[in-house]
Tab-separated table of C-alpha atoms in Angstrom:
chain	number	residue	atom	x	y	z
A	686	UNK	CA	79.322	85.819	127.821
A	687	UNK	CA	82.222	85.676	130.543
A	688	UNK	CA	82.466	83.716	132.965
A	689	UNK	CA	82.259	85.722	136.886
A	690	UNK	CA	84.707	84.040	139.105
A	691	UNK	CA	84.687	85.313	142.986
A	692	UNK	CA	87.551	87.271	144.068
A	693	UNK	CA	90.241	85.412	146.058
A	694	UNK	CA	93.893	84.267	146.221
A	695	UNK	CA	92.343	81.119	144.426
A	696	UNK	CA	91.506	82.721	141.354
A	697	UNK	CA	94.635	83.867	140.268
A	698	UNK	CA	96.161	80.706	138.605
A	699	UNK	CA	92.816	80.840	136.726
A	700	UNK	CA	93.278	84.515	135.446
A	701	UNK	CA	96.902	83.475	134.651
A	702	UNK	CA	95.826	80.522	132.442
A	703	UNK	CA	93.729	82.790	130.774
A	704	UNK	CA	96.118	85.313	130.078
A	705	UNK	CA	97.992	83.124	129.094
A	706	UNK	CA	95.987	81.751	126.352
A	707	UNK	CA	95.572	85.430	125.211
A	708	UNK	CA	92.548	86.029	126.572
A	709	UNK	CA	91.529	89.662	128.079
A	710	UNK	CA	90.248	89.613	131.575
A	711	UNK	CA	88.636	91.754	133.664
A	712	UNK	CA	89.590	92.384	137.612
A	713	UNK	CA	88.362	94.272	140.486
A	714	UNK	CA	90.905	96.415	142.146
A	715	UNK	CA	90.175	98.610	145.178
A	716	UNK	CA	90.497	101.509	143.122
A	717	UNK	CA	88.074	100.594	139.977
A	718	UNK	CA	87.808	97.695	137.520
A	719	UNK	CA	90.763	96.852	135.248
A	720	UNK	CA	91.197	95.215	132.046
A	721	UNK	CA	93.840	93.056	131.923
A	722	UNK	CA	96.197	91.424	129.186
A	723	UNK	CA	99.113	89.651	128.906
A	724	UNK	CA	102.018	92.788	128.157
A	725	UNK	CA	103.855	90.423	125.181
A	726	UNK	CA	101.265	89.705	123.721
A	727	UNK	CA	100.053	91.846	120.967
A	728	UNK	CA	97.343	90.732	119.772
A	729	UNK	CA	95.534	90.936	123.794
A	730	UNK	CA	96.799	94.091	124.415
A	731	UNK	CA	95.582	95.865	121.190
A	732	UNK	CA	92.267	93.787	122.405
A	733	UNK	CA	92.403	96.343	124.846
A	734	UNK	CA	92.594	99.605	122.551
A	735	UNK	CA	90.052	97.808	121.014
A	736	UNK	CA	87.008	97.613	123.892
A	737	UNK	CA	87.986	100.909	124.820
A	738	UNK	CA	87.805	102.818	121.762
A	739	UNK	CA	91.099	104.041	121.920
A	740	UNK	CA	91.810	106.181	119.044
A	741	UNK	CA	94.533	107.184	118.668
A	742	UNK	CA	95.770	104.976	121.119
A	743	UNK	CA	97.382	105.754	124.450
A	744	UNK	CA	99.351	103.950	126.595
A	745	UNK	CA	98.507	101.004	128.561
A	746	UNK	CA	99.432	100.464	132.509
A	747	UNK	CA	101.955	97.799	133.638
A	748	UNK	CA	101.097	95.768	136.658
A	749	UNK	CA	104.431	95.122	138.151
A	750	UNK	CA	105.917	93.857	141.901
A	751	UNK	CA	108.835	96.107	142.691
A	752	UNK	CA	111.297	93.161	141.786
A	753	UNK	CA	110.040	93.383	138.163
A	754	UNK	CA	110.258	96.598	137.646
A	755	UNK	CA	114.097	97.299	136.755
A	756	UNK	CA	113.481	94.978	133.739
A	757	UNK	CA	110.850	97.062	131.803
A	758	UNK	CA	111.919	100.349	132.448
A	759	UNK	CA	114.602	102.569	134.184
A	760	UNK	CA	114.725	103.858	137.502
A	761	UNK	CA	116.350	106.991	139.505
A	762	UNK	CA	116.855	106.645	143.005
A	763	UNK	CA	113.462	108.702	143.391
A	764	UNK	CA	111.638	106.184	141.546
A	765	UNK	CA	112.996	103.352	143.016
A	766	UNK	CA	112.062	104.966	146.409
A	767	UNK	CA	108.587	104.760	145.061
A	768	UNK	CA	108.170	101.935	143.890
A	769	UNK	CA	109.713	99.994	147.070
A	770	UNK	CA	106.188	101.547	148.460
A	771	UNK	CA	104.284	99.300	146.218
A	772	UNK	CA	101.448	97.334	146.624
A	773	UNK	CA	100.340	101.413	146.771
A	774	UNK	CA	97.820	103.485	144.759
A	775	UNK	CA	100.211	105.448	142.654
A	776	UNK	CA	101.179	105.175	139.010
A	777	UNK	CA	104.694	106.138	137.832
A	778	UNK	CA	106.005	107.345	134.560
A	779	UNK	CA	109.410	105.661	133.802
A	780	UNK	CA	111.315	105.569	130.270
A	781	UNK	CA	111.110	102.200	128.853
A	782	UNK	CA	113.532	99.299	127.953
A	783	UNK	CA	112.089	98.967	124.420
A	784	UNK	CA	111.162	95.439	125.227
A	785	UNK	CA	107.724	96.039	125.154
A	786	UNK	CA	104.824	95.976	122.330
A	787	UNK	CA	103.900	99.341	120.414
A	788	UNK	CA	100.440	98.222	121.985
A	789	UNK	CA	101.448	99.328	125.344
A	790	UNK	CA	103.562	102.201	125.334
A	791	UNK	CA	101.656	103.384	122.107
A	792	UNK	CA	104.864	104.637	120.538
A	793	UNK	CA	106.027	106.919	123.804
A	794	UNK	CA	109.456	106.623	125.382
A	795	UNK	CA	107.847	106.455	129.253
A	796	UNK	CA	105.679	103.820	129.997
A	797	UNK	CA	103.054	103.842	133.051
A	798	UNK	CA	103.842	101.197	136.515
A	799	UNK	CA	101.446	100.730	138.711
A	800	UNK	CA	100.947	98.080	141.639
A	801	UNK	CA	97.830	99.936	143.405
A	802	UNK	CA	96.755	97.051	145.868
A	803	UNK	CA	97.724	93.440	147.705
A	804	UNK	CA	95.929	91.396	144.894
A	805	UNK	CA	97.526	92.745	141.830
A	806	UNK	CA	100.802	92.503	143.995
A	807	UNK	CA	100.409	88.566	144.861
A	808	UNK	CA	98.789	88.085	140.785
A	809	UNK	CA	102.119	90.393	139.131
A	810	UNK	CA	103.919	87.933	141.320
A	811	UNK	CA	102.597	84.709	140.246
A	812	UNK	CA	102.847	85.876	136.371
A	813	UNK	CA	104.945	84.833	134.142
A	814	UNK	CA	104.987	87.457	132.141
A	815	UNK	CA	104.147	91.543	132.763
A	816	UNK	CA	100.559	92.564	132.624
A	817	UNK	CA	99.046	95.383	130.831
A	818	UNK	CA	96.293	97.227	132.028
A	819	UNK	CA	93.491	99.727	131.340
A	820	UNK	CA	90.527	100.631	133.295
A	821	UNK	CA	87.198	99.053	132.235
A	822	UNK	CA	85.785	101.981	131.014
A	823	UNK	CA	83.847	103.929	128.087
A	824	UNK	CA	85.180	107.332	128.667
A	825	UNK	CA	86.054	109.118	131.926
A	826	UNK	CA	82.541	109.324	133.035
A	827	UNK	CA	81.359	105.271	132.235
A	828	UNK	CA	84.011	103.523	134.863
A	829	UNK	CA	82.899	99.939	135.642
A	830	UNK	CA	82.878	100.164	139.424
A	831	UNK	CA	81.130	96.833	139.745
A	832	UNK	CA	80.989	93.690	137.779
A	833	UNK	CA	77.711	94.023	137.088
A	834	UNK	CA	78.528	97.478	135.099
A	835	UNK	CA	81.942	95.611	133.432
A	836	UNK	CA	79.750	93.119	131.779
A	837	UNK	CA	77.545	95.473	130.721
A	838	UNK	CA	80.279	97.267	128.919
A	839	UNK	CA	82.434	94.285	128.016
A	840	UNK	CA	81.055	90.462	128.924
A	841	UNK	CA	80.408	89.593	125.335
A	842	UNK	CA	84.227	90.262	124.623
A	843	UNK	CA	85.765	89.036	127.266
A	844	UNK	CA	86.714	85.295	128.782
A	845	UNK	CA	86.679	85.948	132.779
A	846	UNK	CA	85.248	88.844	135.236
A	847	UNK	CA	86.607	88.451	138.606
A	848	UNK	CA	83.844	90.139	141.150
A	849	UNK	CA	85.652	91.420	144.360
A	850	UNK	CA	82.085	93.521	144.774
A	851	UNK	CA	82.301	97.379	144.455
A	852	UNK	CA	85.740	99.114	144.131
A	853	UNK	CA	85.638	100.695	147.671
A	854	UNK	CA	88.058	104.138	146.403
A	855	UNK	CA	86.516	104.313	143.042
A	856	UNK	CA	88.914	106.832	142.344
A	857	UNK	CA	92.415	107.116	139.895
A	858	UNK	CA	95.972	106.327	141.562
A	859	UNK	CA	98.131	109.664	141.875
A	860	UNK	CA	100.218	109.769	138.854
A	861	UNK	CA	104.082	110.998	139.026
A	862	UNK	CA	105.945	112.004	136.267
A	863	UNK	CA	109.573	110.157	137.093
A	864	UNK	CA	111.618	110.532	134.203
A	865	UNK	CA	111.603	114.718	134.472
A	866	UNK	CA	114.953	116.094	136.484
A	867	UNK	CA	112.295	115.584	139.596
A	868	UNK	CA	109.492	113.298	140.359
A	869	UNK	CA	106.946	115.338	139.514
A	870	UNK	CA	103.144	114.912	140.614
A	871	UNK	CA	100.509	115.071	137.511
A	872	UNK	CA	97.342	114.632	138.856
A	873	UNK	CA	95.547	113.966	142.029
A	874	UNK	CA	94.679	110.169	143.049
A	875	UNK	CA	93.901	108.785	146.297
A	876	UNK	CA	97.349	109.530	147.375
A	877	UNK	CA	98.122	113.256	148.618
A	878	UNK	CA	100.955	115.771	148.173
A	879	UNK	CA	101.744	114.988	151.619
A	880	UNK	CA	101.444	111.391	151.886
A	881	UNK	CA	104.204	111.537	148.947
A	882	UNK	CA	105.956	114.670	150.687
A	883	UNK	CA	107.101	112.055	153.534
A	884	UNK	CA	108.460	109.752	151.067
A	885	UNK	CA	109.899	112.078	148.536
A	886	UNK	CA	110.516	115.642	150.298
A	887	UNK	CA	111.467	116.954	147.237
A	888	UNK	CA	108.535	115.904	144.909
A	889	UNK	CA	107.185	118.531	142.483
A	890	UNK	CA	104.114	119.911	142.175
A	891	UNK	CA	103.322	121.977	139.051
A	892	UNK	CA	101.850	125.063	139.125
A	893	UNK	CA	98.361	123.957	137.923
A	894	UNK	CA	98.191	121.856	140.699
A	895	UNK	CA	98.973	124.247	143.782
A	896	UNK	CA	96.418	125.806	145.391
């Protein structure tokens, strides 16, 4: 069974160590639950395919500080306007270096950044390597908002649950599509068309999306 650590600053050369060791752990985040692997490592991040039934597989999440960026993927001026927002609850598509593991980009050119809050800042920070991610969940309805629910799911297959209590948004990041001609807003998070309007005045919305 895993072992439940209590969310703080002190925990993160522990959920390091474990990556490290290729172990998948599981975080809170303020937006929902995350599983978490070390992105070079493929053995941990098809772990994560794995637990989540993914099938075929999709891609995984990387967890990055804006410095870190540049070396996994490329950036516009757009997206490097939006990612000097981060720690922020969006999620970016960017085309890849092709210095990553099938197991995260799952065969696709673009690859998914995200940086949604101040702990998974100061943890991407401390890394020494890029982490993957993917929510702790069995299907869009079974999201482990609590660590109670993730170890239901997954504490027989996982080393380390780190319990910040209940994700407060328990919603998805707003995803934007930045390797089209225009960043280009996919679906709804936390973060409106507005919020990103003042950043971006030229951000896209497609047609499915306007009201």
């Amino acid at each position: 069974m895993a072992t439940i650590l209590p969310k703080s600053t002190q925990a993160i050369a522990q959920i390091i160590a474990q990556l490290e060791r290729g172990e998948v752990v599981i975080i809170h985040t303020d937006m929902v639950y995350l599983l978490l692997a070390n992105a070079l490592n493929a053995e941990a991040t098809n772990q994560i395919h794995e637990l989540k039934g993914w099938n075929p597989r999709k891609p995984l999440t990387l967890l990055l500080t804006p410095a870190q960026v540049a070396k996994y993927s490329d950036l516009s001026n757009d997206a490097q306007t939006l990612v000097n927002q981060f720690p922020y609850p969006i999620s970016l598509i960017l085309s890849h270096r092709n210095n990553l593991p099938d197991a995260v980009t799952a065969g696709h050119r673009e690859v998914f950044i995200s940086c949604p809050d101040q702990f998974i800042y100061d943890l991407a920070a401390q890394a020494p390597f890029p982490i993957a991610a993917g929510t702790a969940s069995l299907g869009s309805e079974m999201r482990a908002n609590d660590a109670k629910t993730a170890a239901t799911f997954f504490g027989n297959q996982v080393s380390l649950i780190v319990d910040g209590g209940k994700s407060k948004e328990q919603i998805r990041t707003t995803l934007i599509d930045c390797h089209l001609p225009l960043p280009t807003i996919l679906n709804f998070g936390l973060i409106s068309f507005d919020e990103l309007r003042e950043i971006i005045p030229h951000i896209e919305l497609p047609s499915h999306l306007r009201k």
